[in-house]
Each structure stands twice: as structure tokens, then as C-alpha cells.
């Protein structure tokens, strides 16, 4: 029926997405409690969620033995999320390089 040895990857992906949502909520609360002027948002708290989306989108259709059209769509979603991860990593590197030292 289902391939049970792949379920841990699916649950790990869901947990990464939950961690990402929790990080985003914590960062949002922290930024609104500070008295100083708010800095620009970095959106790096969404990296675990995007990694989890790649895992879930790639594994769930395979675990459920979906058809070729669904697998193609899932691979497209995983590819888009992979591109977003790379873009966020590049943005994070740019933020670190441009951050004033001192």
C-alpha cells in the first residue's frame, strides 16, 4: 500500500515547516517589542520551512504512489522552493557582508 520507510522524511519536512512558522512568530514579536527603530526584515526564518516544503513536496506523492502528472507537479514545486532557498541564502550572505562592523 504505502511505503512506510519514507514517512520519517515527510514528518521531518512538516516539523521543519512548523519550526519555521514558530521562528517567524518569535521574530515578529521580538521586533515589535523593541524600542529602537526596526531594522529591515531578512526573511531568513523561512529557510527551514522551505527546506521542509522541498521534503514534503518531493516525498508525499511518492509515498502515496501518485501518478506521473502529480509527480511532475510536485517536482516543479520542489524546484521552485529550492530556487527560493538559494535566493534566501544569497540574500542572507549579502546582508551579512553589508552589515556594519563594530
mmCIF file of C-alpha atoms in Angstrom:
data_model
loop_
_atom_site.group_PDB
_atom_site.id
_atom_site.type_symbol
_atom_site.label_atom_id
_atom_site.label_comp_id
_atom_site.label_asym_id
_atom_site.label_seq_id
_atom_site.Cartn_x
_atom_site.Cartn_y
_atom_site.Cartn_z
ATOM 1 C CA UNK A 1 0.000 0.000 0.000
ATOM 2 C CA UNK A 2 2.177 2.874 1.261
ATOM 3 C CA UNK A 3 5.943 2.937 1.503
ATOM 4 C CA UNK A 4 6.339 3.213 5.252
ATOM 5 C CA UNK A 5 10.115 3.709 5.247
ATOM 6 C CA UNK A 6 9.678 7.158 3.632
ATOM 7 C CA UNK A 7 7.242 8.575 6.208
ATOM 8 C CA UNK A 8 10.003 9.891 8.525
ATOM 9 C CA UNK A 9 11.122 12.231 5.716
ATOM 10 C CA UNK A 10 7.579 13.537 5.371
ATOM 11 C CA UNK A 11 7.207 14.139 9.109
ATOM 12 C CA UNK A 12 10.621 15.791 9.263
ATOM 13 C CA UNK A 13 9.513 18.149 6.497
ATOM 14 C CA UNK A 14 6.336 19.045 8.390
ATOM 15 C CA UNK A 15 8.360 19.642 11.555
ATOM 16 C CA UNK A 16 10.744 21.943 9.666
ATOM 17 C CA UNK A 17 7.778 23.946 8.391
ATOM 18 C CA UNK A 18 6.381 24.198 11.937
ATOM 19 C CA UNK A 19 9.765 25.360 13.246
ATOM 20 C CA UNK A 20 9.856 27.995 10.541
ATOM 21 C CA UNK A 21 6.414 29.329 11.447
ATOM 22 C CA UNK A 22 7.411 29.459 15.105
ATOM 23 C CA UNK A 23 10.630 31.300 14.251
ATOM 24 C CA UNK A 24 8.692 33.817 12.154
ATOM 25 C CA UNK A 25 6.241 34.460 15.004
ATOM 26 C CA UNK A 26 9.068 34.844 17.515
ATOM 27 C CA UNK A 27 10.998 37.234 15.279
ATOM 28 C CA UNK A 28 7.837 39.260 14.632
ATOM 29 C CA UNK A 29 7.098 39.559 18.370
ATOM 30 C CA UNK A 30 10.698 40.434 19.167
ATOM 31 C CA UNK A 31 10.824 43.173 16.548
ATOM 32 C CA UNK A 32 7.609 44.755 17.777
ATOM 33 C CA UNK A 33 8.731 44.782 21.422
ATOM 34 C CA UNK A 34 11.986 46.602 20.779
ATOM 35 C CA UNK A 35 12.090 50.316 21.462
ATOM 36 C CA UNK A 36 14.665 51.101 18.801
ATOM 37 C CA UNK A 37 13.817 51.700 15.189
ATOM 38 C CA UNK A 38 13.016 48.468 13.417
ATOM 39 C CA UNK A 39 15.601 47.020 11.060
ATOM 40 C CA UNK A 40 14.769 45.613 7.698
ATOM 41 C CA UNK A 41 13.370 42.117 7.737
ATOM 42 C CA UNK A 42 15.677 39.394 6.498
ATOM 43 C CA UNK A 43 13.095 36.611 5.990
ATOM 44 C CA UNK A 44 15.791 34.051 6.873
ATOM 45 C CA UNK A 45 13.433 32.482 9.399
ATOM 46 C CA UNK A 46 11.630 30.889 6.455
ATOM 47 C CA UNK A 47 14.637 28.775 5.379
ATOM 48 C CA UNK A 48 13.684 25.719 7.480
ATOM 49 C CA UNK A 49 10.129 25.913 6.170
ATOM 50 C CA UNK A 50 11.263 25.986 2.575
ATOM 51 C CA UNK A 51 13.548 23.019 3.200
ATOM 52 C CA UNK A 52 10.592 21.222 4.759
ATOM 53 C CA UNK A 53 8.425 22.114 1.757
ATOM 54 C CA UNK A 54 11.008 20.566 -0.548
ATOM 55 C CA UNK A 55 10.989 17.380 1.520
ATOM 56 C CA UNK A 56 7.202 17.170 1.754
ATOM 57 C CA UNK A 57 6.518 18.070 -1.874
ATOM 58 C CA UNK A 58 9.087 15.557 -3.036
ATOM 59 C CA UNK A 59 8.124 12.642 -0.807
ATOM 60 C CA UNK A 60 4.351 12.718 -0.236
ATOM 61 C CA UNK A 61 3.376 11.896 -3.845
ATOM 62 C CA UNK A 62 5.948 9.110 -3.926
ATOM 63 C CA UNK A 63 4.751 7.684 -0.609
ATOM 64 C CA UNK A 64 1.158 7.750 -1.839
ATOM 65 C CA UNK A 65 2.226 6.338 -5.239
ATOM 66 C CA UNK A 66 0.685 9.180 -7.208
ATOM 67 C CA UNK A 67 0.548 9.344 -10.991
ATOM 68 C CA UNK A 68 3.119 10.862 -13.308
ATOM 69 C CA UNK A 69 1.305 14.209 -13.625
ATOM 70 C CA UNK A 70 1.253 14.648 -9.844
ATOM 71 C CA UNK A 71 4.923 13.703 -9.578
ATOM 72 C CA UNK A 72 5.790 16.252 -12.261
ATOM 73 C CA UNK A 73 3.852 18.984 -10.440
ATOM 74 C CA UNK A 74 5.437 18.035 -7.107
ATOM 75 C CA UNK A 75 8.903 18.163 -8.640
ATOM 76 C CA UNK A 76 8.116 21.606 -10.067
ATOM 77 C CA UNK A 77 7.027 22.825 -6.617
ATOM 78 C CA UNK A 78 10.143 21.360 -5.026
ATOM 79 C CA UNK A 79 12.297 23.014 -7.701
ATOM 80 C CA UNK A 80 10.685 26.405 -7.073
ATOM 81 C CA UNK A 81 11.206 26.004 -3.328
ATOM 82 C CA UNK A 82 14.827 25.032 -3.978
ATOM 83 C CA UNK A 83 15.324 28.203 -6.008
ATOM 84 C CA UNK A 84 13.769 30.204 -3.156
ATOM 85 C CA UNK A 85 16.173 28.594 -0.673
ATOM 86 C CA UNK A 86 19.129 29.551 -2.843
ATOM 87 C CA UNK A 87 17.804 33.101 -3.224
ATOM 88 C CA UNK A 88 17.329 33.463 0.538
ATOM 89 C CA UNK A 89 20.819 32.114 1.205
ATOM 90 C CA UNK A 90 22.281 34.603 -1.269
ATOM 91 C CA UNK A 91 20.262 37.397 0.327
ATOM 92 C CA UNK A 92 21.426 36.337 3.794
ATOM 93 C CA UNK A 93 25.053 36.367 2.652
ATOM 94 C CA UNK A 94 24.533 39.850 1.192
ATOM 95 C CA UNK A 95 23.019 41.081 4.465
ATOM 96 C CA UNK A 96 25.974 39.711 6.441
ATOM 97 C CA UNK A 97 28.511 41.295 4.110
ATOM 98 C CA UNK A 98 26.790 44.694 4.126
ATOM 99 C CA UNK A 99 26.231 44.744 7.910
ATOM 100 C CA UNK A 100 28.343 47.435 9.555
ATOM 101 C CA UNK A 101 31.167 46.068 11.683
ATOM 102 C CA UNK A 102 31.782 47.414 15.086
#
